Coordinates of C-alpha atoms in Angstrom, one line a residue:
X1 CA 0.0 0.0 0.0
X2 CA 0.7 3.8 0.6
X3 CA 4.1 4.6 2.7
X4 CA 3.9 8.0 5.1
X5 CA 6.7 10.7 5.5
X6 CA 7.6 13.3 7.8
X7 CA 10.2 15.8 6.7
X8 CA 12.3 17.4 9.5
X9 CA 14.2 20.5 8.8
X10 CA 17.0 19.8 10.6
X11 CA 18.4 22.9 9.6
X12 CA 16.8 24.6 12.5
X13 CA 17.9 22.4 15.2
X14 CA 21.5 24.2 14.6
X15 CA 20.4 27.6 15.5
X16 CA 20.8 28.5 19.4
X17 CA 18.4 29.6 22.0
X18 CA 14.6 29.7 21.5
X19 CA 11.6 27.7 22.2
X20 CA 11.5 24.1 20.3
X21 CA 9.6 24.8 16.5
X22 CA 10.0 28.5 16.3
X23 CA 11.3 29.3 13.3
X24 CA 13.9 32.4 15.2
X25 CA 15.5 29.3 17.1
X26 CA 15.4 26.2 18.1
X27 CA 15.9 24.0 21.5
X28 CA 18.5 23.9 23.9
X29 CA 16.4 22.6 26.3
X30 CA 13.0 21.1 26.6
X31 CA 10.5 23.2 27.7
X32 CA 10.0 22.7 31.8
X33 CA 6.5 21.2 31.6
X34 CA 7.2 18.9 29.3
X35 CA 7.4 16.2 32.0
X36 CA 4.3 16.3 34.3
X37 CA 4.0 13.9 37.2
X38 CA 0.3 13.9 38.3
X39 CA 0.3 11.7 41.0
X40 CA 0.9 13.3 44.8
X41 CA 2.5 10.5 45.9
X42 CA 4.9 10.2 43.1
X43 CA 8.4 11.5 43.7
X44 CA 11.4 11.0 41.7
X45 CA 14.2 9.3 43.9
X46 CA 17.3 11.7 45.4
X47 CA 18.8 9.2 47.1
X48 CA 22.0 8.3 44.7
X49 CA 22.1 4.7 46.3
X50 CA 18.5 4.1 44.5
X51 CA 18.1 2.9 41.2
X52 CA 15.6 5.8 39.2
X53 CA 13.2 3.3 37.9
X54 CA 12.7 2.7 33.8
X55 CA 9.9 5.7 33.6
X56 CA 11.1 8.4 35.6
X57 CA 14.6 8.7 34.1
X58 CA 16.8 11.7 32.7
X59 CA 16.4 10.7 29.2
X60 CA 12.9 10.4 29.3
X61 CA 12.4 13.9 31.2
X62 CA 14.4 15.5 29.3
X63 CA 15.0 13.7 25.7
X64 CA 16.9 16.5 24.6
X65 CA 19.5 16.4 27.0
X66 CA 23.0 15.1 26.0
X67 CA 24.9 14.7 29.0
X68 CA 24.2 13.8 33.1
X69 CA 26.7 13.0 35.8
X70 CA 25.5 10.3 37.6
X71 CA 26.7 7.6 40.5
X72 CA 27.2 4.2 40.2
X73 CA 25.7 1.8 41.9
X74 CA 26.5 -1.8 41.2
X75 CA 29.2 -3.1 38.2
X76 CA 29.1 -6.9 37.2
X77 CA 31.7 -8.4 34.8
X78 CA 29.2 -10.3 31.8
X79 CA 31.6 -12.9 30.0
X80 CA 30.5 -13.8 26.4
X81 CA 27.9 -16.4 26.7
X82 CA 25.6 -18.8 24.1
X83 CA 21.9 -17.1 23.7
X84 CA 18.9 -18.1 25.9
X85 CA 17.6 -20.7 24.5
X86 CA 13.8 -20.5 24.1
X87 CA 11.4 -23.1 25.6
X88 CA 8.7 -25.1 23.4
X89 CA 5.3 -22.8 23.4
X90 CA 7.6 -19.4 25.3
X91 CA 7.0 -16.5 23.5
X92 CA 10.0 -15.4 21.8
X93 CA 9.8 -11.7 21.8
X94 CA 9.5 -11.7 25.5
X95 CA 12.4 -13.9 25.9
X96 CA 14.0 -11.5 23.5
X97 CA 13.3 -7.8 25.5
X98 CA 13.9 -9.3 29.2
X99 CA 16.5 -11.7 28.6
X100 CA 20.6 -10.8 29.0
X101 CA 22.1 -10.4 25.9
X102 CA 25.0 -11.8 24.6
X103 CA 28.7 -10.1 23.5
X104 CA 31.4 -11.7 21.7
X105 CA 33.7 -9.8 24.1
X106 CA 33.5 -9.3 28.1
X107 CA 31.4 -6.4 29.2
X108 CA 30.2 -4.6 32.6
X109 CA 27.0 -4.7 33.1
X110 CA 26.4 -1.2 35.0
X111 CA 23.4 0.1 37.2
X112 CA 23.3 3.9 37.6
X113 CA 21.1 6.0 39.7
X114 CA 20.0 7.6 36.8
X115 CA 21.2 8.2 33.0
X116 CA 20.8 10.0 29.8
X117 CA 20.6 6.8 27.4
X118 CA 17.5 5.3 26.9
X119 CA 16.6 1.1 27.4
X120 CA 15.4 -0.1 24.8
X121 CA 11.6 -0.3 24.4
X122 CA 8.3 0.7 23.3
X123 CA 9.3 -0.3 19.9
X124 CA 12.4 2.0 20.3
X125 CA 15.9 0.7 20.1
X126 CA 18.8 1.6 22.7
X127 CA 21.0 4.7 23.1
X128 CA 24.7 4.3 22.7
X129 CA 26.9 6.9 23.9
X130 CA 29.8 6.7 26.2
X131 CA 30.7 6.8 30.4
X132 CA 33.6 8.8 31.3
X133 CA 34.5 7.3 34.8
X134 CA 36.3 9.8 37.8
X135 CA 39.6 8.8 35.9
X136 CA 39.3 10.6 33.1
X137 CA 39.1 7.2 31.2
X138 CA 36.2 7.0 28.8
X139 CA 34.2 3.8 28.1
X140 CA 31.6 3.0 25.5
X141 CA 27.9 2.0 26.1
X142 CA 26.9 -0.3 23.0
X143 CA 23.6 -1.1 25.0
X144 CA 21.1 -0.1 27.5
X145 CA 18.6 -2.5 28.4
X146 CA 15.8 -2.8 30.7
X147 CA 15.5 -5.5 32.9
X148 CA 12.2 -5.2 35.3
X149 CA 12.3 -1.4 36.1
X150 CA 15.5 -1.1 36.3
X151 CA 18.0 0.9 33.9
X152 CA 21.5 -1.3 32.8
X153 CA 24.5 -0.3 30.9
X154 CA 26.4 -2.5 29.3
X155 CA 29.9 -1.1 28.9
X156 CA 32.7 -2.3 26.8
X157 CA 35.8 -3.3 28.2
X158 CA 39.1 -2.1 27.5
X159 CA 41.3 -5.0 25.9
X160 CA 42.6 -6.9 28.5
X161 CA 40.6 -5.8 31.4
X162 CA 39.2 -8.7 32.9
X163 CA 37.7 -7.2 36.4
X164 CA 35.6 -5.0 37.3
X165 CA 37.6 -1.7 37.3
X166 CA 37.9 0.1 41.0
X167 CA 36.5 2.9 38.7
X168 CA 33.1 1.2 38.7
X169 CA 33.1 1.0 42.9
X170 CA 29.6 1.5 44.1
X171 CA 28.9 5.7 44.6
X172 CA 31.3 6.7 42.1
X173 CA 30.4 9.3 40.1
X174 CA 30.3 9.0 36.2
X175 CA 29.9 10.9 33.9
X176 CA 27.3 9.8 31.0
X177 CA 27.5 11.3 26.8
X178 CA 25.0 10.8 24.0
X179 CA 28.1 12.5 21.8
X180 CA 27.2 13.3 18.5
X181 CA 26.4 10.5 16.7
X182 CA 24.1 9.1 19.8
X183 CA 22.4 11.9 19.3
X184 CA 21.7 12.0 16.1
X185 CA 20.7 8.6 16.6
X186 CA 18.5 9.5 19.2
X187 CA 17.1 12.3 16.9
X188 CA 16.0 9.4 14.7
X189 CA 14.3 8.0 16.8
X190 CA 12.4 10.4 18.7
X191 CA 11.3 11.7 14.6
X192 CA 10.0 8.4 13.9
X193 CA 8.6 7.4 17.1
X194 CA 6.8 10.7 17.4
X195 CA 6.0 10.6 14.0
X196 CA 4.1 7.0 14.6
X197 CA 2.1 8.2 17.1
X198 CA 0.8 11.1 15.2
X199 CA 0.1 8.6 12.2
X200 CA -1.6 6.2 14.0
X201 CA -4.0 8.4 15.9
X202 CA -5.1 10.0 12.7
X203 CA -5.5 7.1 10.8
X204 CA -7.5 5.6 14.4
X205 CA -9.3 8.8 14.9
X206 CA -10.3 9.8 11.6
X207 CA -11.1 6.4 10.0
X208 CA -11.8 4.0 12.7
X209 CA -8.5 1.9 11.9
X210 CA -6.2 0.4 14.8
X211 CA -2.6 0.1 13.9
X212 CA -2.2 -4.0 14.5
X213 CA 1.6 -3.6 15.2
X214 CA 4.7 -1.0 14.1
X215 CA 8.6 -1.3 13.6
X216 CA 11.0 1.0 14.1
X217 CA 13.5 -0.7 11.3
X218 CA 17.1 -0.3 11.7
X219 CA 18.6 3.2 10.4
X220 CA 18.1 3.7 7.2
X221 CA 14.8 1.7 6.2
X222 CA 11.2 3.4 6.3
X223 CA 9.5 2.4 9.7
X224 CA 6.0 0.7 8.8
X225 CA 2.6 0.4 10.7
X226 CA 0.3 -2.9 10.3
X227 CA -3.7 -1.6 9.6
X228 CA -6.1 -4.4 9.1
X229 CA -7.1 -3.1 5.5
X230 CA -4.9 -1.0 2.9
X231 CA -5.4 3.0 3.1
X232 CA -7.3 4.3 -0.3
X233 CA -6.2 7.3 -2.6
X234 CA -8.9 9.4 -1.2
X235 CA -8.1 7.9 2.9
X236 CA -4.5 9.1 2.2
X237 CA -4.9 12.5 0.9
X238 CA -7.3 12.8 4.3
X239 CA -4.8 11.4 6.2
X240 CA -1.8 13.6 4.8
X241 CA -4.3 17.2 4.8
X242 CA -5.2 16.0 8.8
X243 CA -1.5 15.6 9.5
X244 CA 0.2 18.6 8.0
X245 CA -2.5 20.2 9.8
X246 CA -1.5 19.3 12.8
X247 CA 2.1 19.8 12.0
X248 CA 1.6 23.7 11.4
X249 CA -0.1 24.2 14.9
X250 CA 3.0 22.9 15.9
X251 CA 0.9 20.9 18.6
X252 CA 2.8 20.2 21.7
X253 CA 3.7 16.5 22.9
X254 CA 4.4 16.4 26.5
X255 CA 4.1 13.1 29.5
X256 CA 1.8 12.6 32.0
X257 CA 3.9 10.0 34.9
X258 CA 1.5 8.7 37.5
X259 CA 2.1 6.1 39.9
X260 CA 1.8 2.2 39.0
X261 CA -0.7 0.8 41.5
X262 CA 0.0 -2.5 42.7
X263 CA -1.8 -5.4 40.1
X264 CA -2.2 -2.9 37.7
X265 CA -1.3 -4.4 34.6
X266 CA -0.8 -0.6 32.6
X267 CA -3.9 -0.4 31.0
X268 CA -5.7 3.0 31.9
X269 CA -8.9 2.4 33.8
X270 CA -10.6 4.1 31.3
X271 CA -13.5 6.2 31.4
X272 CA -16.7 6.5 29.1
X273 CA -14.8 9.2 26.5
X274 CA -11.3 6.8 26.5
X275 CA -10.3 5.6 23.2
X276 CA -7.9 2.6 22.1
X277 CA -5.1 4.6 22.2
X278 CA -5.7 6.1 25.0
X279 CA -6.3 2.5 26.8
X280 CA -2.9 1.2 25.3
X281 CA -1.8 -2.7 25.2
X282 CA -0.4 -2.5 28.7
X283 CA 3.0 -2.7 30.2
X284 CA 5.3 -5.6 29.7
X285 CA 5.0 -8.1 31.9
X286 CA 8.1 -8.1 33.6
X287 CA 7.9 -4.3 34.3
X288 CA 8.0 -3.8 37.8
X289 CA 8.0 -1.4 40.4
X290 CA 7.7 1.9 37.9
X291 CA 5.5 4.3 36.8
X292 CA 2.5 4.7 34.5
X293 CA 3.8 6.6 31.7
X294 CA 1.5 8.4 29.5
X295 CA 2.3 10.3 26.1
X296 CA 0.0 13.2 25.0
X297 CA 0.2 14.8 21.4
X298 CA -1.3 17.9 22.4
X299 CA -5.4 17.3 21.1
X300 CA -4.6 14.7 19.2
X301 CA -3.7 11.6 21.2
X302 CA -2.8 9.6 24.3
X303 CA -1.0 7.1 24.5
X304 CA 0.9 4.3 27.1
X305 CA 4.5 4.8 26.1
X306 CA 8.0 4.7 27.8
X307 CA 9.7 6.0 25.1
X308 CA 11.7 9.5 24.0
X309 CA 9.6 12.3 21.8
X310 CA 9.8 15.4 20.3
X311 CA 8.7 17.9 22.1
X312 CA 6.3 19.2 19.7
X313 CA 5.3 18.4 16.2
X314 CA 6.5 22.0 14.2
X315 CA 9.8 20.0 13.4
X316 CA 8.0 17.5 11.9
X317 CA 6.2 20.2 9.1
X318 CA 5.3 17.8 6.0
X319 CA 3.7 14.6 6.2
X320 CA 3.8 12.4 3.0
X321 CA 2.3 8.8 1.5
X322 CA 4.4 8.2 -1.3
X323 CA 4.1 5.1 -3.4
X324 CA 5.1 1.8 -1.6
X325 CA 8.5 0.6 -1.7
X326 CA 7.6 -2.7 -2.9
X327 CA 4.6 -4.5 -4.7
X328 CA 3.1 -6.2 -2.0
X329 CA 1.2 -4.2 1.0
X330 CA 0.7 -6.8 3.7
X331 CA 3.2 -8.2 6.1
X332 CA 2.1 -12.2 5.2
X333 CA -0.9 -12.8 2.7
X334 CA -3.5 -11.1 1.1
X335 CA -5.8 -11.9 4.3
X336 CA -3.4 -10.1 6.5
X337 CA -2.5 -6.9 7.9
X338 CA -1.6 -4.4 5.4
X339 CA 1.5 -2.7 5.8
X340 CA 2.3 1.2 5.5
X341 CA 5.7 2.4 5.3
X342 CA 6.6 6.0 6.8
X343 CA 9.9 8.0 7.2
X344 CA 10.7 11.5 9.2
X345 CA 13.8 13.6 10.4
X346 CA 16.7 11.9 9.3
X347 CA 15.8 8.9 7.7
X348 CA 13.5 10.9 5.2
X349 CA 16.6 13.6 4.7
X350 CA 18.9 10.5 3.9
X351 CA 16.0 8.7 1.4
X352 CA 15.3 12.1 -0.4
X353 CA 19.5 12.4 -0.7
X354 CA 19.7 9.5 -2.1
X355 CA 16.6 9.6 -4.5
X356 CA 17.6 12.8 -5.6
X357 CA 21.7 11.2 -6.4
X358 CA 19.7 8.1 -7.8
X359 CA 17.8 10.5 -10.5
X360 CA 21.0 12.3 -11.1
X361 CA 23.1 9.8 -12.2
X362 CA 20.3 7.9 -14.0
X363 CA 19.4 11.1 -15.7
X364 CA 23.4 11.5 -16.8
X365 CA 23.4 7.8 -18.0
X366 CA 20.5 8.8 -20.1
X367 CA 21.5 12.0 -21.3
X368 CA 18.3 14.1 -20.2
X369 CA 17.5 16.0 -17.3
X370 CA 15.3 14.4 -14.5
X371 CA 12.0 15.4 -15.6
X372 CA 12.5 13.7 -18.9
X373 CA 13.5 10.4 -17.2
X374 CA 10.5 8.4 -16.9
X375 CA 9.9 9.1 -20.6
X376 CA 13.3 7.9 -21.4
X377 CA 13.5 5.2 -19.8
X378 CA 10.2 4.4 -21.3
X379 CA 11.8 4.2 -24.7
X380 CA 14.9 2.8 -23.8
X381 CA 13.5 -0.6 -22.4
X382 CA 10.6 -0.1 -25.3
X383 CA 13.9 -0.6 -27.6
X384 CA 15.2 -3.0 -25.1
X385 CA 12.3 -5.5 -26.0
X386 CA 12.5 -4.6 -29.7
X387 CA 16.2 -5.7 -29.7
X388 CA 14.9 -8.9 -27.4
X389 CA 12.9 -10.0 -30.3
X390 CA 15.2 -9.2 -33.2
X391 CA 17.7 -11.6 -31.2
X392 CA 15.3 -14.1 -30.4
X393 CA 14.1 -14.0 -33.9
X394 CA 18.0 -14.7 -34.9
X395 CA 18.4 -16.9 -32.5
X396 CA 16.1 -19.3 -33.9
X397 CA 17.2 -18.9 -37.3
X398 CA 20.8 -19.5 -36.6
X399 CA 19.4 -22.7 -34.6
X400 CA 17.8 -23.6 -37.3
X401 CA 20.9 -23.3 -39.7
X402 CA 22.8 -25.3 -37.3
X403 CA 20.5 -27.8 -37.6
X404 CA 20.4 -28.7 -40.9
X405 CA 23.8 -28.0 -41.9
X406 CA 24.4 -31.3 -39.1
X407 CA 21.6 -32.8 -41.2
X408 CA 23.2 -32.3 -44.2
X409 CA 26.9 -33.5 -43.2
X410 CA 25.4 -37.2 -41.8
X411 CA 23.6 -37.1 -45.5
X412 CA 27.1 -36.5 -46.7
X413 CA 28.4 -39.0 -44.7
X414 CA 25.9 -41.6 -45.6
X415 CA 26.5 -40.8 -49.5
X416 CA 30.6 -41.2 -48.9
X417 CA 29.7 -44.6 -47.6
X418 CA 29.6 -44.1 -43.8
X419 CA 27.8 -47.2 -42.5
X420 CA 26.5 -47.5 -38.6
X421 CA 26.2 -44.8 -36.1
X422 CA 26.6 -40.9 -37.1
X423 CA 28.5 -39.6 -34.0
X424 CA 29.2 -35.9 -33.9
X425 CA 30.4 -33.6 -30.8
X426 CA 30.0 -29.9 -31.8
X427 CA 31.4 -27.2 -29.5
X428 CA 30.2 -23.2 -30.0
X429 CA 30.7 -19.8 -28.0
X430 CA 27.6 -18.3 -26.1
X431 CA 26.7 -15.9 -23.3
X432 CA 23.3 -16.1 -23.9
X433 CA 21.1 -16.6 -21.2
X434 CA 18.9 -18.9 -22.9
X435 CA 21.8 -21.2 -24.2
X436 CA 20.0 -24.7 -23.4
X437 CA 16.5 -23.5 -25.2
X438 CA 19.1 -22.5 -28.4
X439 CA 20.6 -26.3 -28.3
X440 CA 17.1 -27.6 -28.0
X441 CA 15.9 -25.6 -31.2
X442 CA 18.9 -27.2 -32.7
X443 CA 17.9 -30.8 -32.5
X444 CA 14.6 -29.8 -33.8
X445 CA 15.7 -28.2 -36.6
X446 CA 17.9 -31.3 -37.5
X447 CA 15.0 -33.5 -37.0
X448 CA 12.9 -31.9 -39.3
X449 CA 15.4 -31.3 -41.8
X450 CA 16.9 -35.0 -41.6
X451 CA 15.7 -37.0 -44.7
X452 CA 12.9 -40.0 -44.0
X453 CA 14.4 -43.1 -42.4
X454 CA 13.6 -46.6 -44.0
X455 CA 12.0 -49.3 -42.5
X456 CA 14.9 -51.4 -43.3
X457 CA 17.8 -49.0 -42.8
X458 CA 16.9 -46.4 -39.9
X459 CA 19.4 -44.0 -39.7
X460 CA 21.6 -44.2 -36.3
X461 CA 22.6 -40.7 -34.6
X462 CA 24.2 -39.6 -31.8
X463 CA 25.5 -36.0 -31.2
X464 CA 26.5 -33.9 -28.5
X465 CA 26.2 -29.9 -28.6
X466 CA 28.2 -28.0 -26.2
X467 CA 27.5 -24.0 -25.2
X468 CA 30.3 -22.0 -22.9
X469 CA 30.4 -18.6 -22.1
X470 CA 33.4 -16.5 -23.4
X471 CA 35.0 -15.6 -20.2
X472 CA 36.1 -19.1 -18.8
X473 CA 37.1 -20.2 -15.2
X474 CA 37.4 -23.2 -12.7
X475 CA 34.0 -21.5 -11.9
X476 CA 32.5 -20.9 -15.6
X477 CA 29.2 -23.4 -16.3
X478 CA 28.7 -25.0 -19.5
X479 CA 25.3 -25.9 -21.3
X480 CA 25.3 -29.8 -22.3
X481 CA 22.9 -31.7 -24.7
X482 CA 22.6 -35.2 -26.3
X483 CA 20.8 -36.0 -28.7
X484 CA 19.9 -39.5 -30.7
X485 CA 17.5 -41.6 -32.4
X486 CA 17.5 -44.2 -29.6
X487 CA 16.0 -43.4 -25.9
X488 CA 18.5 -46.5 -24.4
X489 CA 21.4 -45.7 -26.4
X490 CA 21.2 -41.9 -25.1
X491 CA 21.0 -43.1 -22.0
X492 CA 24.2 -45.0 -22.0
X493 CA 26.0 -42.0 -23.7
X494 CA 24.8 -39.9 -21.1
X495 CA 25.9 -41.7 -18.2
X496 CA 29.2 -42.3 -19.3
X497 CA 29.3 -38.8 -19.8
X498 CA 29.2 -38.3 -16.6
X499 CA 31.5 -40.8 -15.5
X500 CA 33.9 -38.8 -18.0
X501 CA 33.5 -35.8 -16.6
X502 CA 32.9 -35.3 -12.4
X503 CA 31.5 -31.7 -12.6
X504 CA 28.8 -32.8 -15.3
X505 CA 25.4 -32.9 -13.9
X506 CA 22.4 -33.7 -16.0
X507 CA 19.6 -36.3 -16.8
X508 CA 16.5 -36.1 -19.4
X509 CA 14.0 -38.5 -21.1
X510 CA 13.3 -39.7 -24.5
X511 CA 15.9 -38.6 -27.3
X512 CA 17.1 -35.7 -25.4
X513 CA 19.7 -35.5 -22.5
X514 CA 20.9 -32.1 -21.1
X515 CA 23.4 -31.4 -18.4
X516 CA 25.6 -28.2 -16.9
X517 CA 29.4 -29.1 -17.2
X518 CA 31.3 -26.4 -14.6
X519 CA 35.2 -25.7 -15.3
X520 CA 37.0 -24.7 -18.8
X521 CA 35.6 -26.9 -21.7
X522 CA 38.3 -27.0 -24.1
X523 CA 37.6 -28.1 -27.9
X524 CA 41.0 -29.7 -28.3
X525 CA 40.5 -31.1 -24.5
X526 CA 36.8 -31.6 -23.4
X527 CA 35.6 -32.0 -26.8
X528 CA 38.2 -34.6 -28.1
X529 CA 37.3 -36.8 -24.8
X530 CA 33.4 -36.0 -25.4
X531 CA 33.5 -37.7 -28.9
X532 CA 35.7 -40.4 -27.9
X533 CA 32.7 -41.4 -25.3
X534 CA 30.5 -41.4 -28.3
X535 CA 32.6 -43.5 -30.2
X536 CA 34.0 -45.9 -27.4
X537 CA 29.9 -46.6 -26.5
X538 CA 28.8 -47.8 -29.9

């Protein structure tokens, strides 16, 4: 089906100071209210020997901020280890998000009192960024996973470090980095996984559809969402016009954070005005001791989320469906879900790039400028065909010249007073693709053109016609095919052709054998061997 697109102009994100969206200026920092914790009761933890729970942590307070000294407070050495295996009837994807993952190298896993990467989940993947410990010795963080409500890093060791460093001592302070490229990747992230939401109210809101499931594809393939039916031309212009709308408003997204009552599974109670969205799927269930985490596109939806988002939509400014990337809409059969494809901030930026260098260079092969290409290449694989059919028109005459000139020679043989068997092994030059259906319209052309047999004397054949590419290697493949006016004695031929030759593999029925032969076939070599086979056999 259709395929949705945000466009980010990242442009903006350079400038300095300013509230997030206006056009003067842009974020360095997210606006103070952006993180609302509604319950009394709920208080984020200040006691550095606490663990802030999965919910209430920096990155997802503030998911613009780049840096946070921090303390440590436990460090375990993770040696590499074989994956979990997963039991008959468990369900894999929950295996997947709660169980430890596995390194080819030693790591440390690290628990912090609070941190600035975010754990993978929600449909979002991890952070990566880097730990700078009181040394001044920095460490990477290649992931950040949650296990129940709790936070942990898993650092990379230094080569040859095989204990945990005194670096890592319980209340240690640390020092935590997104660094550039984590934030850009984090930037991707927050575009798409806002950009999702927005999507999939709309498309809940407005026409009544539930998005089934969505993925968050590894950087730089388009994100999709699941719908039980495809969208229609008509649906998506809605869907695009309700969007962009949206978009200009520059509509805020903020969290709601209440507390997580004990039993309660993360579902919203729900009241008589609470829709899907705002009910959620609940938490997973090994999510424990944390908060109930609500994300509210300002408006325009509500929704059960732990992840990182913008922290409104003005960034966000076009919203697109362009064609689908492939042919088929749905994720499994026809019966399925059918699956829309969407890109935003970066991702979009890097697709457009490369569309843009795509229609360049095609349009320089071509020799037209980039409006004229889909007409060109209209005419240029309209010629393409022409040529197919000129060659396949050749093809077939040439076969059938082949054909009868072999016709003619075992005439000329007869007439010189050949007696028995007519054995010929004829080698030729081809990269044609179709190299065995040429060798077959050979041997029909020779059977047509071969002169009537007598009851008394039938003529006896045997001949073997051998196609090879030009450019020949230990790896090349060439096309084999028998042909006779005996089934048995091809047979024979056949499989002492093959005891001839160990990379020959081939079989057929009737008159007709046909085989591949890999490795250099020779006409003073291969060939010479061939026909002595035919002539050995008779």
């Amino acid at each position: 089906m259709a395929a949705a697109a945000l466009v980010v102009p990242y442009s903006t994100l350079k400038r300095e100071n300013g509230r997030f969206g206006d056009p003067t200026g842009v974020i360095t920092k997210t606006p103070s209210d952006y993180h609302r914790i509604v319950s009394p009761t709920l208080h984020i933890p200040s006691d550095t020997s606490l663990s802030i729970p999965v919910g209430l942590l920096a990155c997802q307070r503030d998911p613009l901020l780049r840096t946070l000294e921090t303390t440590i407070i436990s460090a375990s050495l993770l040696t590499p280890s074989p994956p979990p295996s997963v039991k008959k009837g468990g369900h894999t994807k929950q295996v997947k998000a709660s169980s430890v993952p596995t390194f080819q190298h030693p790591v440390l896993q690290v628990v912090l009192h609070d941190t600035v990467l975010f754990p993978e989940g929600g449909g979002q993947p991890t952070d990566i960024g880097t730990l700078t410990s009181e040394d001044g010795v920095s460490w990477d963080i290649e992931l950040v996973k949650r296990h129940g409500g709790v936070a942990v890093h898993y650092v990379k060791l230094a080569e040859g470090v095989s204990n945990v460093p005194d670096a890592f001592a319980p209340e240690k302070q640390v020092r935590l980095a997104l660094g550039h490229a984590g934030f850009q990747r984090r930037l991707d992230h927050m575009s798409m996984h806002t950009s999702q939401h927005l999507l999939s109210s709309v498309i809940d809101t407005s026409l009544k559809l539930p998005t089934v499931t969505w993925s968050l594809t590894p950087w730089p393939a388009p994100a999709y969402i699941d719908l039980p039916r495809p969208l229609t031309a008509a649906e998506v212009s809605q869907v695009q016009d309700e969007v962009n709308r949206y978009v200009f408003e520059a509509r805020r997204v903020y969290v709601e954070v209440d507390d997580l009552h004990s039993g309660q599974t993360g579902v919203d109670s729900g009241d008589g005005g609470a829709t899907s969205r705002e009910l959620g799927r609940g938490l997973p269930r090994d999510y424990t001791g944390g908060v109930h985490r609500m994300v509210i596109i300002e408006g325009v939806d509500r929704t059960p989320c732990c992840g990182t988002h913008l922290p409104d939509l003005s960034s966000l400014q076009l919203f697109l469906l362009p064609p689908p990337t492939t042919s088929s809409t749905t994720s499994s059969s026809s019966a399925g879900p059918s699956r829309h494809y969407f890109l935003a901030g970066p991702r979009l930026l890097n697709y457009l790039g490369s569309v843009q260098s795509l229609l360049t260079r095609s349009a320089g092969v071509l020799s037209c400028g980039p409006p004229e290409l889909p007409e060109r290449v209209a005419l240029v694989v309209d010629e393409s065909k022409r040529r197919e059919k000129r060659v396949d028109d050749l093809e077939r005459e040439l076969a059938g010249v082949l054909g009868r000139q072999l016709a003619e020679e075992m005439v000329q043989w007869r007439d010189a007073g050949g007696e028995g068997e007519w054995v010929r092994c004829v080698s030729r030059t081809d990269d044609s693709p179709s190299a065995q259906t040429f060798l077959m319209a050979v041997t029909v052309a020779f059977a047509a053109a071969r002169p009537a047999e007598q009851a008394d004397a039938p003529h006896r054949y045997t001949f073997l016609l051998v196609s090879s590419p030009s450019s020949r290697t230990s790896s090349s493949t060439s096309i084999v095919m028998l042909f006779g006016n005996e089934e048995k004695r091809v047979k024979v031929v056949g499989d002492e052709l093959k005891k001839q030759f160990k990379t020959l593999r081939g079989g057929g029925k009737g008159t007709r054998w046909s085989g591949k032969f890999v490795g250099v076939w020779l006409a003073d070599r291969e060939e010479k061997q061939a026909l002595a086979v035919l002539s050995q056999s008779l």
